[in-house]
CSV table of C-alpha atoms in Angstrom, one decimal:
chain,number,residue,atom,x,y,z
X,1,MET,CA,288.2,81.8,73.8
X,2,ARG,CA,291.7,80.4,73.1
X,3,SER,CA,291.6,77.9,70.2
X,4,ARG,CA,292.9,74.7,71.0
X,5,GLY,CA,291.9,73.2,67.7
X,6,THR,CA,288.8,71.1,66.6
X,7,SER,CA,288.4,67.3,67.5
X,8,THR,CA,287.4,65.2,64.5
X,9,THR,CA,285.6,62.7,66.3
X,10,THR,CA,282.0,62.8,65.4
X,11,TYR,CA,275.8,67.5,69.8
X,12,GLY,CA,236.4,97.0,81.8
X,13,ILE,CA,237.7,97.2,85.2
X,14,SER,CA,234.8,98.1,87.5
X,15,GLN,CA,234.5,100.2,90.6
X,16,ALA,CA,235.3,95.7,92.4
X,17,VAL,CA,238.4,96.1,90.7
X,18,THR,CA,240.4,94.1,93.0
X,19,ALA,CA,240.2,90.6,92.8
X,20,PRO,CA,241.0,90.5,88.9
X,21,ALA,CA,243.2,92.9,89.1
X,22,LEU,CA,245.4,91.1,91.7
X,23,ALA,CA,244.8,87.7,89.8
X,24,LEU,CA,245.9,89.0,86.5
X,25,ALA,CA,249.1,90.4,88.2
X,26,PHE,CA,250.3,87.8,90.8
X,27,GLY,CA,249.0,85.1,88.3
X,28,ALA,CA,251.2,86.3,85.4
X,29,ALA,CA,254.4,85.7,87.4
X,30,SER,CA,253.8,82.0,87.0
X,31,LEU,CA,253.4,82.6,82.9
X,32,LEU,CA,256.7,82.5,81.3
X,33,ALA,CA,260.7,90.5,77.7
X,34,GLN,CA,262.4,91.9,76.3
X,35,VAL,CA,265.1,93.5,78.4
X,36,PRO,CA,266.0,96.8,77.8
X,37,ALA,CA,269.2,97.8,76.2
X,38,ALA,CA,270.3,99.7,79.4
X,39,GLN,CA,270.6,96.7,81.2
X,40,ALA,CA,273.5,95.1,79.5
X,41,THR,CA,276.9,95.6,81.2
X,42,ALA,CA,278.7,94.1,77.9
X,43,ASP,CA,278.1,94.6,74.3
X,44,LEU,CA,278.1,91.0,73.6
X,45,PRO,CA,278.1,89.2,70.1
X,46,GLN,CA,275.1,87.8,69.0
X,47,ALA,CA,274.7,84.5,67.9
X,48,PRO,CA,274.2,84.1,64.0
X,49,THR,CA,270.6,83.9,62.9
X,50,PRO,CA,270.9,79.8,60.7
X,51,SER,CA,269.1,79.6,57.6
X,52,VAL,CA,266.3,78.8,58.4
X,53,ALA,CA,265.3,77.8,55.4
X,54,THR,CA,267.9,74.8,55.4
X,55,LEU,CA,265.6,72.9,57.2
X,56,ASN,CA,263.5,72.5,54.0
X,57,ARG,CA,260.4,72.1,56.0
X,58,THR,CA,256.9,71.5,55.6
X,59,LEU,CA,254.4,73.6,56.8
X,60,SER,CA,250.0,72.9,57.0
X,61,ALA,CA,247.6,75.4,58.4
X,62,GLY,CA,247.2,73.7,62.3
X,63,THR,CA,244.8,75.3,64.5
X,64,ASN,CA,244.0,78.8,64.1
X,65,GLY,CA,246.1,79.1,61.9
X,66,PHE,CA,249.5,77.9,63.3
X,67,PRO,CA,251.9,76.2,61.5
X,68,ILE,CA,252.4,72.2,62.0
X,69,LEU,CA,255.7,70.4,61.1
X,70,THR,CA,255.4,67.8,58.8
X,71,THR,CA,257.6,65.0,57.7
X,72,THR,CA,260.0,65.7,54.8
X,73,PRO,CA,260.8,63.2,51.9
X,74,GLY,CA,264.3,61.8,52.7
X,75,PRO,CA,266.8,62.7,55.7
X,76,LEU,CA,266.7,66.6,56.6
X,77,ARG,CA,270.3,68.0,57.1
X,78,LEU,CA,270.3,69.8,60.7
X,79,SER,CA,273.1,71.9,62.0
X,80,LEU,CA,274.1,72.8,65.8
X,81,ASP,CA,272.5,76.3,64.9
X,82,ASP,CA,269.4,74.9,63.0
X,83,ALA,CA,268.1,72.5,65.9
X,84,ILE,CA,268.5,75.5,68.4
X,85,GLN,CA,266.5,78.0,66.2
X,86,GLN,CA,264.0,75.6,65.4
X,87,GLY,CA,263.5,74.7,69.0
X,88,MET,CA,262.9,78.4,70.3
X,89,GLU,CA,260.4,78.8,67.8
X,90,TYR,CA,258.5,75.7,67.7
X,91,ASN,CA,258.9,74.1,71.0
X,92,LEU,CA,255.9,73.5,72.4
X,93,GLN,CA,257.1,75.2,75.8
X,94,GLN,CA,257.7,78.4,73.8
X,95,VAL,CA,254.2,78.0,71.9
X,96,LEU,CA,252.2,78.2,75.0
X,97,ALA,CA,254.1,81.5,76.4
X,98,GLN,CA,253.6,83.0,73.5
X,99,GLN,CA,249.9,82.7,73.7
X,100,ASN,CA,250.3,83.2,77.5
X,101,GLU,CA,251.6,86.8,76.6
X,102,ARG,CA,248.8,87.4,74.3
X,103,ALA,CA,246.0,86.5,76.7
X,104,ILE,CA,248.0,88.9,79.1
X,105,ARG,CA,247.5,91.6,76.5
X,106,GLY,CA,244.3,91.1,76.1
X,107,GLU,CA,243.7,91.2,79.7
X,108,ILE,CA,245.4,94.9,79.5
X,109,LEU,CA,243.7,96.1,77.5
X,110,THR,CA,240.3,95.0,79.5
X,111,THR,CA,241.4,96.4,82.5
X,112,GLY,CA,242.8,99.9,81.2
X,113,ASN,CA,239.3,100.6,79.1
X,114,ALA,CA,238.1,101.3,83.4
X,115,LEU,CA,240.3,104.6,82.1
X,116,LEU,CA,239.1,105.6,78.9
X,117,PRO,CA,235.6,107.0,78.1
X,118,ASN,CA,233.0,104.5,77.4
X,119,LEU,CA,230.4,104.9,74.6
X,120,THR,CA,227.2,103.0,73.6
X,121,ALA,CA,224.3,104.1,71.2
X,122,GLN,CA,220.9,102.1,71.6
X,123,PHE,CA,218.1,101.8,69.1
X,124,LYS,CA,214.7,100.5,70.7
X,125,SER,CA,211.2,100.3,69.9
X,126,THR,CA,208.5,99.0,72.5
X,127,ALA,CA,204.7,98.0,72.0
X,128,GLN,CA,203.2,97.6,75.0
X,129,GLU,CA,199.6,96.9,76.6
X,130,LEU,CA,198.7,97.6,80.4
X,131,ASN,CA,195.7,96.2,82.7
X,132,LEU,CA,195.0,99.7,84.5
X,133,ALA,CA,192.7,98.3,86.7
X,134,ALA,CA,195.1,95.5,87.5
X,135,MET,CA,197.4,98.3,88.5
X,136,GLY,CA,194.4,99.6,90.8
X,137,PHE,CA,193.2,102.4,88.4
X,138,LYS,CA,189.5,102.5,88.3
X,139,PRO,CA,186.5,104.4,86.4
X,140,SER,CA,185.4,104.8,89.9
X,141,SER,CA,188.8,106.2,91.6
X,142,LEU,CA,188.5,109.2,89.1
X,143,ALA,CA,185.4,110.4,89.7
X,144,GLY,CA,186.4,113.8,91.8
X,145,LEU,CA,188.8,114.2,88.9
X,146,ASN,CA,185.6,115.2,86.4
X,147,ILE,CA,186.6,112.7,84.2
X,148,PRO,CA,183.5,110.5,81.9
X,149,ALA,CA,183.8,107.3,83.0
X,150,GLY,CA,183.1,106.0,79.3
X,151,GLU,CA,186.5,107.8,78.4
X,152,PHE,CA,188.6,106.0,81.1
X,153,SER,CA,189.6,102.4,79.5
X,154,GLU,CA,191.0,100.0,81.6
X,155,ILE,CA,193.6,98.1,79.0
X,156,VAL,CA,195.9,100.8,77.5
X,157,LYS,CA,198.1,100.7,74.3
X,158,VAL,CA,201.5,102.3,74.4
X,159,ASN,CA,204.3,102.0,71.0
X,160,THR,CA,207.1,103.6,71.7
X,161,THR,CA,209.8,104.4,70.2
X,162,ALA,CA,214.1,105.8,71.7
X,163,ALA,CA,217.3,106.2,70.1
X,164,GLN,CA,220.0,107.7,72.6
X,165,VAL,CA,223.9,108.1,72.7
X,166,ASN,CA,225.0,106.6,76.5
X,167,VAL,CA,228.5,108.3,77.3
X,168,SER,CA,230.2,107.5,81.0
X,169,GLN,CA,234.2,108.6,81.8
X,170,ALA,CA,236.1,107.8,85.6
X,171,LEU,CA,237.4,111.3,85.7
X,172,PHE,CA,239.8,110.4,89.0
X,173,ASN,CA,240.0,107.2,89.8
X,174,LEU,CA,243.6,106.2,91.2
X,175,PRO,CA,242.9,102.3,92.1
X,176,ALA,CA,242.3,101.3,88.8
X,177,TYR,CA,245.1,103.8,86.9
X,178,GLU,CA,247.6,101.6,89.8
X,179,PHE,CA,245.6,98.3,89.0
X,180,TYR,CA,246.2,99.7,85.2
X,181,ARG,CA,249.8,99.5,85.9
X,182,ALA,CA,250.5,96.7,87.6
X,183,ALA,CA,249.1,94.8,84.8
X,184,GLN,CA,251.2,96.3,82.4
X,185,LYS,CA,254.3,95.4,84.3
X,186,ALA,CA,252.5,91.6,84.7
X,187,GLU,CA,252.7,91.8,81.0
X,188,LEU,CA,256.5,92.5,81.2
X,189,VAL,CA,256.7,89.6,83.8
X,190,ALA,CA,255.2,86.7,80.9
X,191,GLN,CA,257.4,88.9,78.5
X,192,LEU,CA,260.9,87.7,80.9
X,193,ASN,CA,259.5,84.6,81.5
X,194,THR,CA,259.0,84.3,77.6
X,195,LYS,CA,262.8,84.4,76.8
X,196,LEU,CA,263.6,82.5,79.6
X,197,GLY,CA,262.4,79.6,78.3
X,198,ARG,CA,264.1,80.6,75.3
X,199,GLY,CA,267.2,79.9,77.2
X,200,ASN,CA,265.9,76.6,78.5
X,201,VAL,CA,264.6,75.6,75.3
X,202,ALA,CA,268.4,76.5,73.3
X,203,LEU,CA,270.1,74.3,76.8
X,204,SER,CA,267.8,71.8,75.7
X,205,THR,CA,268.1,71.2,72.2
X,206,GLY,CA,271.4,72.0,72.1
X,207,THR,CA,272.4,69.7,74.8
X,208,GLN,CA,270.4,66.9,72.6
X,209,TYR,CA,272.3,67.7,69.3
X,210,LEU,CA,275.7,67.6,71.3
X,211,GLN,CA,274.1,63.6,72.7
X,212,CYS,CA,273.4,62.8,69.4
X,213,ILE,CA,276.9,63.6,67.8
X,214,ALA,CA,278.8,61.7,70.8
X,215,ASP,CA,276.5,58.9,69.8
X,216,ALA,CA,277.4,59.1,66.5
X,217,SER,CA,281.1,59.3,68.0
X,218,GLN,CA,280.6,56.0,69.7
X,219,ILE,CA,279.3,54.1,66.8
X,220,ALA,CA,281.7,55.4,64.2
X,221,ASN,CA,284.8,54.3,67.1
X,222,ALA,CA,282.6,51.1,67.8
X,223,ILE,CA,282.6,50.4,64.2
X,224,ALA,CA,286.2,51.1,63.8
X,225,LEU,CA,287.1,48.4,66.6
X,226,GLU,CA,284.5,45.7,64.8
X,227,LYS,CA,287.0,46.2,61.9
X,228,SER,CA,290.1,45.2,64.2
X,229,ASP,CA,288.6,42.5,66.0
X,230,GLU,CA,287.4,41.0,62.5
X,231,VAL,CA,291.3,41.1,61.1
X,232,ALA,CA,292.1,39.3,64.4
X,233,LEU,CA,289.8,36.5,64.1
X,234,ARG,CA,291.1,36.3,60.9
X,235,GLN,CA,294.5,36.2,61.5
X,236,ALA,CA,294.0,33.6,64.7
X,237,THR,CA,291.9,31.6,62.1
X,238,LEU,CA,295.0,31.7,59.5
X,239,SER,CA,297.2,30.9,62.5
X,240,HIS,CA,295.0,27.6,63.4
X,241,ASP,CA,294.3,26.5,59.7
X,242,ALA,CA,298.2,26.7,59.4
X,243,GLY,CA,298.6,24.5,63.1
X,244,VAL,CA,300.4,27.0,64.7
X,245,GLY,CA,298.3,28.7,66.9
X,246,ILE,CA,295.1,27.2,68.9
X,247,ASN,CA,291.9,27.2,69.2
X,248,LEU,CA,291.0,29.1,72.5
X,249,ASP,CA,292.9,31.9,70.3
X,250,VAL,CA,290.4,31.5,67.7
X,251,LEU,CA,287.3,31.0,70.6
X,252,ARG,CA,288.5,34.3,72.1
X,253,ALA,CA,288.7,36.4,68.9
X,254,ARG,CA,285.6,35.6,67.9
X,255,VAL,CA,284.0,36.1,71.8
X,256,GLN,CA,285.8,40.0,71.4
X,257,LEU,CA,284.1,40.6,67.7
X,258,GLN,CA,280.8,39.7,68.8
X,259,ASN,CA,281.0,42.1,72.4
X,260,GLN,CA,281.8,44.6,70.0
X,261,GLN,CA,279.0,43.6,67.6
X,262,GLN,CA,277.0,44.4,70.5
X,263,VAL,CA,278.6,47.5,71.7
X,264,ARG,CA,278.0,48.9,68.1
X,265,ILE,CA,273.9,47.6,68.1
X,266,SER,CA,273.9,49.2,71.3
X,267,ALA,CA,275.1,52.7,70.0
X,268,GLU,CA,273.1,52.1,67.3
X,269,ASN,CA,270.1,51.9,69.0
X,270,LYS,CA,271.1,55.0,71.6
X,271,LEU,CA,271.4,57.2,68.7
X,272,ALA,CA,268.3,56.7,67.0
X,273,LYS,CA,266.4,57.3,70.0
X,274,ASP,CA,267.8,60.7,71.0
X,275,LYS,CA,267.3,61.8,67.2
X,276,ILE,CA,263.6,60.8,67.9
X,277,ALA,CA,264.1,62.9,71.3
X,278,LEU,CA,265.9,65.6,69.1
X,279,SER,CA,263.0,66.1,66.8
X,280,ARG,CA,260.0,66.3,69.5
X,281,LEU,CA,262.2,69.1,71.5
X,282,ILE,CA,262.5,70.9,68.0
X,283,GLY,CA,258.4,70.6,66.9
X,284,LEU,CA,259.5,67.7,64.4
X,285,PRO,CA,257.2,64.9,64.4
X,286,ALA,CA,259.1,61.7,65.7
X,287,ASP,CA,259.5,60.0,62.3
X,288,GLN,CA,260.9,62.5,60.7
X,289,GLU,CA,264.8,61.2,59.9
X,290,LEU,CA,267.7,63.0,60.6
X,291,GLU,CA,271.2,64.2,59.2
X,292,LEU,CA,272.9,65.5,61.7
X,293,THR,CA,275.7,68.2,59.8
X,294,ASP,CA,278.1,69.3,62.7
X,295,THR,CA,281.1,67.4,64.5
X,296,VAL,CA,281.7,67.9,68.0
X,297,PRO,CA,283.3,71.2,68.7
X,298,PHE,CA,286.1,71.4,71.5
X,299,ALA,CA,287.8,74.7,72.3
X,300,GLU,CA,288.8,75.8,75.7
X,301,LEU,CA,286.4,78.9,77.3
X,302,ALA,CA,287.9,82.0,77.7
X,303,THR,CA,288.5,82.8,81.7
X,304,MET,CA,285.7,84.6,83.5
X,305,THR,CA,285.9,86.1,86.3
X,306,ARG,CA,282.9,85.2,89.4
X,307,PRO,CA,282.2,88.8,89.6
X,308,ASP,CA,282.4,89.8,86.0
X,309,ALA,CA,280.2,86.7,85.5
X,310,LEU,CA,277.3,87.5,88.7
X,311,THR,CA,277.4,91.2,87.5
X,312,LEU,CA,276.8,89.9,84.1
X,313,ALA,CA,274.1,87.2,85.7
X,314,PHE,CA,271.8,90.1,87.1
X,315,THR,CA,271.7,92.2,84.3
X,316,ARG,CA,271.0,89.3,81.8
X,317,ARG,CA,269.2,86.2,83.9
X,318,LYS,CA,265.5,86.2,83.0
X,319,ASP,CA,264.2,84.7,86.2
X,320,TYR,CA,266.0,87.1,88.0
X,321,LEU,CA,265.0,89.8,85.7
X,322,ALA,CA,261.3,88.5,86.1
X,323,LEU,CA,261.2,88.9,90.0
X,324,GLN,CA,262.3,92.2,90.1
X,325,ALA,CA,259.4,93.1,87.8
X,326,GLN,CA,257.5,90.9,89.7
X,327,LEU,CA,258.1,93.1,92.8
X,328,GLU,CA,256.9,96.5,90.9
X,329,VAL,CA,253.2,94.5,90.2
X,330,ALA,CA,253.0,93.8,94.0
X,331,GLN,CA,254.3,97.2,94.8
X,332,ARG,CA,251.3,98.6,92.3
X,333,THR,CA,249.2,96.8,93.6
X,334,GLN,CA,249.7,97.8,97.4
X,335,LYS,CA,249.7,101.7,96.4
X,336,ALA,CA,246.1,100.6,94.5
X,337,VAL,CA,244.7,98.7,97.3
X,338,ARG,CA,246.2,101.8,99.7
X,339,TYR,CA,243.7,104.5,96.7
X,340,GLN,CA,241.1,102.7,97.5
X,341,ARG,CA,240.1,104.8,100.6
X,342,LEU,CA,239.9,107.9,98.6
X,343,PRO,CA,237.1,109.2,96.7
X,344,THR,CA,236.1,108.5,93.2
X,345,LEU,CA,234.8,110.9,90.6
X,346,SER,CA,233.1,110.2,87.7
X,347,ALA,CA,230.7,111.4,85.1
X,348,SER,CA,228.0,110.0,82.5
X,349,GLY,CA,225.0,110.5,81.0
X,350,PHE,CA,222.6,110.2,77.6
X,351,TYR,CA,221.1,112.1,74.9
X,352,GLY,CA,218.6,110.8,73.0
X,353,VAL,CA,214.8,111.1,71.4
X,354,LEU,CA,211.6,109.6,73.2
X,355,GLY,CA,208.4,109.7,71.6
X,356,GLU,CA,205.0,107.7,70.3
X,357,THR,CA,206.4,105.3,67.0
X,358,THR,CA,203.6,106.8,65.2
X,359,GLY,CA,203.3,110.1,67.0
X,360,LEU,CA,206.1,113.3,67.6
X,361,TYR,CA,209.6,112.5,69.6
X,362,HIS,CA,211.1,114.8,71.6
X,363,GLY,CA,214.7,115.6,73.1
X,364,ASN,CA,215.7,113.9,76.1
X,365,PHE,CA,218.7,113.8,78.1
X,366,VAL,CA,220.4,113.3,81.8
X,367,ALA,CA,223.5,114.6,83.0
X,368,ALA,CA,224.8,113.3,86.1
X,369,GLY,CA,228.0,113.4,88.1
X,370,LYS,CA,229.4,111.1,91.0
X,371,LEU,CA,231.4,111.2,93.7
X,372,GLN,CA,231.5,108.1,95.7
X,373,PHE,CA,233.3,107.9,99.3
X,374,PRO,CA,234.1,104.9,100.9
X,375,ILE,CA,232.5,104.9,104.3
X,376,PHE,CA,232.6,102.0,106.3
X,377,GLN,CA,235.1,98.7,104.2
X,378,GLU,CA,238.2,98.8,106.6
X,379,ALA,CA,237.8,95.3,106.9
X,380,ALA,CA,238.3,94.2,103.3
X,381,LEU,CA,240.9,97.3,103.0
X,382,ARG,CA,243.1,95.8,105.8
X,383,GLY,CA,242.9,92.0,104.5
X,384,GLU,CA,243.6,93.5,100.7
X,385,THR,CA,246.7,95.3,101.9
X,386,GLU,CA,247.7,92.4,104.1
X,387,VAL,CA,248.0,90.2,101.2
X,388,ALA,CA,249.1,92.9,99.2
X,389,ASN,CA,252.9,93.2,101.9
X,390,ALA,CA,252.7,89.6,102.1
X,391,GLN,CA,253.9,89.5,98.3
X,392,ILE,CA,256.0,92.1,98.1
X,393,ASP,CA,258.1,90.0,101.3
X,394,LYS,CA,257.6,87.2,99.5
X,395,VAL,CA,259.2,88.6,96.6
X,396,HIS,CA,262.0,90.0,98.5
X,397,GLN,CA,262.8,86.8,100.1
X,398,GLN,CA,262.1,85.6,96.5
X,399,LEU,CA,264.8,87.5,95.2
X,400,ALA,CA,267.7,87.0,98.1
X,401,SER,CA,266.9,83.3,97.6
X,402,VAL,CA,267.6,83.8,93.2
X,403,LYS,CA,270.4,85.8,93.9
X,404,ALA,CA,272.1,83.6,96.0
X,405,ASP,CA,271.3,80.2,93.3
X,406,ILE,CA,273.4,82.2,90.6
X,407,ASP,CA,276.6,82.2,93.0
X,408,GLN,CA,275.9,78.8,93.5
X,409,GLN,CA,274.9,78.2,90.2
X,410,ILE,CA,277.8,79.8,88.4
X,411,ARG,CA,280.4,78.7,90.4
X,412,SER,CA,279.2,75.1,90.7
X,413,ASN,CA,279.8,74.9,86.7
X,414,MET,CA,282.6,76.5,86.3
X,415,LEU,CA,284.4,74.2,88.8
X,416,ASP,CA,282.3,71.5,85.9
X,417,VAL,CA,284.4,72.8,82.6
X,418,GLN,CA,287.8,73.7,84.8
X,419,SER,CA,286.9,69.8,85.9
X,420,ASN,CA,285.7,68.6,82.9
X,421,SER,CA,288.6,70.3,80.6
X,422,ASP,CA,291.5,68.7,82.6
X,423,LEU,CA,289.6,65.5,82.1
X,424,VAL,CA,289.4,66.0,77.8
X,425,LYS,CA,292.9,66.3,78.0
X,426,VAL,CA,293.2,63.3,80.2
X,427,ALA,CA,291.0,61.2,77.6
X,428,SER,CA,292.5,62.3,75.0
X,429,SER,CA,295.8,61.2,75.9
X,430,ASN,CA,294.6,58.3,77.2
X,431,VAL,CA,293.3,57.5,74.4
X,432,GLU,CA,296.7,57.7,72.3
X,433,LEU,CA,298.7,55.6,74.9
X,434,SER,CA,295.9,52.7,74.4
X,435,LYS,CA,296.3,53.0,70.6
X,436,GLN,CA,299.8,52.7,71.0
X,437,GLU,CA,299.3,49.5,72.8
X,438,LEU,CA,297.0,48.0,71.3
X,439,SER,CA,299.7,48.1,68.1
X,440,ASP,CA,302.3,47.0,69.9
X,441,ALA,CA,300.3,44.3,70.9
X,442,ALA,CA,299.0,43.2,66.9
X,443,ASP,CA,302.6,43.4,66.4
X,444,ARG,CA,303.7,40.9,69.0
X,445,PHE,CA,300.4,38.6,67.9
X,446,SER,CA,301.1,38.6,64.4
X,447,ALA,CA,304.8,38.2,65.0
X,448,GLY,CA,303.7,35.4,66.9
X,449,VAL,CA,305.6,36.1,70.0
X,450,THR,CA,302.3,35.6,71.8
X,451,ASP,CA,298.8,34.6,72.0
X,452,ASN,CA,296.0,37.5,71.1
X,453,LEU,CA,295.4,37.7,74.8
X,454,PRO,CA,297.4,40.7,75.5
X,455,LEU,CA,295.5,42.0,71.7
X,456,VAL,CA,291.7,41.4,73.4
X,457,GLN,CA,293.0,43.1,76.6
X,458,ALA,CA,294.9,46.3,74.9
X,459,GLU,CA,291.7,46.4,72.4
X,460,ALA,CA,289.2,46.6,75.8
X,461,THR,CA,291.4,49.3,77.1
X,462,LEU,CA,291.1,51.4,73.6
X,463,ALA,CA,287.6,50.9,73.8
X,464,ALA,CA,287.0,52.3,77.6
X,465,ALA,CA,289.6,55.4,76.7
X,466,GLN,CA,287.4,56.1,73.8
X,467,ASP,CA,284.1,56.1,75.1
X,468,ARG,CA,285.5,57.9,78.1
X,469,LEU,CA,287.0,61.2,75.9
X,470,VAL,CA,283.6,60.9,74.3
X,471,GLN,CA,281.7,61.0,77.5
X,472,SER,CA,284.3,63.9,78.3
X,473,GLU,CA,284.2,66.2,75.1
X,474,PHE,CA,279.8,65.9,76.3
X,475,GLN,CA,280.3,66.8,79.6
X,476,TYR,CA,282.6,69.2,79.1
X,477,ASN,CA,280.5,71.3,76.0
X,478,ARG,CA,277.4,70.9,78.3
X,479,SER,CA,279.1,72.2,81.0
X,480,LYS,CA,280.1,75.1,78.9
X,481,LEU,CA,276.4,75.6,78.0
X,482,ALA,CA,274.9,75.2,81.6
X,483,LEU,CA,277.2,78.1,82.7
X,484,ALA,CA,276.4,80.2,80.0
X,485,ARG,CA,272.8,79.3,80.6
X,486,SER,CA,273.8,80.6,84.4
X,487,ILE,CA,274.8,83.4,83.6
X,488,GLY,CA,271.8,84.1,81.2
X,489,VAL,CA,273.5,84.2,77.8
X,490,VAL,CA,272.9,81.2,76.9
X,491,GLU,CA,270.7,82.0,73.5
X,492,THR,CA,272.2,84.0,72.1
X,493,GLN,CA,275.8,83.3,72.9
X,494,TYR,CA,275.9,79.6,72.9
X,495,LYS,CA,278.6,79.7,69.4
X,496,THR,CA,281.1,81.6,71.9
X,497,TYR,CA,280.6,79.3,74.3
X,498,LEU,CA,280.9,76.4,72.7
X,499,GLY,CA,284.0,77.7,70.7
X,500,ARG,CA,281.9,77.2,66.6
């Protein structure tokens, strides 16, 4: 950065795995990753972590133990760093994105269970009373078996007890494995979208903070001009009382004072509402009083070429990286669908004891292996393949579109940064010229050379020049944040781009 100076104005998968796995793989694309270090092309300095303890926050246990911020007594001193850190931690959209990540991790565990041994134990005791006659067994039907009829009971009571351990294991199931890998990539998509949300929160919170301190600058300018109007009204009144001035000068000065009072009241109202919006952005209650500790930062941004910005954006833009992860999800899903034409091999069995509850027990077991071949599922498999191929083509088209969007956003934001920088310089010069014009008009009015009309006009010119300067500084800082966002580094590099 080239320092220009700082302005003092006051911003369990089963064999039928297809449907749930596809829903997990493709549905996670809409959820909002930790980017591997090898993906970074430059060792960028990180924004210093603010002292969150300075927020003096009061927490209470909310639903499921999540802390809820409550109003603190007195004004809460808040810096730009604290506001952005607070927003990335407590903004509702970020909280929801984190919960979505948890849900995806749970789905991955469920999906991976199909590849692990499944071991269960059970204990069962039953008491049965059977009506053999109702089942067709009668004494006459046993005549040829030399069983005396008196020994045959039509009602039989049987009490049995069994204990056994069951085990099953997939030995060869490529579709389940590929669906599990797709689910892992879906988690990466969710993580990247969470990081994308952090950048959005940093941009919106930083912009809102800058808007608040721009509002404070407008109030300061309005108060200064209001005091000047009070002096002008007093001079016009004294001149009129002394008989050397006219009543029109008094009326004109009074109207100008009241106009400036309206400007101040409107600016104070806007600041109050913008502070409420800032509080909600960072998760604070709407009634929390804020005291902003930072002033408007101003420093010219070091030049970065568009190719360098594009190269950096393609390694740091979370939406672009998330689409790349989505492409891997789709490719894994396509392979899983293709592998469903292969046989699957599994083993299962149990070992236990079984016997009458009051009698003898004996061990029993089953060991089984199952080799399953799909014979004719061609329509279903072709349909799933078509869905997977369409998803891959869709992601490829989205990647191409996002690359073009990144280029367009960087070009546009670079133009805005340059234009707004020039506007700040011109607006700053206009303020100085307007101050000189107002000073000259005030001297001429005090000397009685002219009436106060030129004074009122000069003050209106100064007020407009100050308003344009405040807005130009705000637009310049906002365009720098937008450029950082389009490159994908706003959450870590906002201090560098603001020149703080």
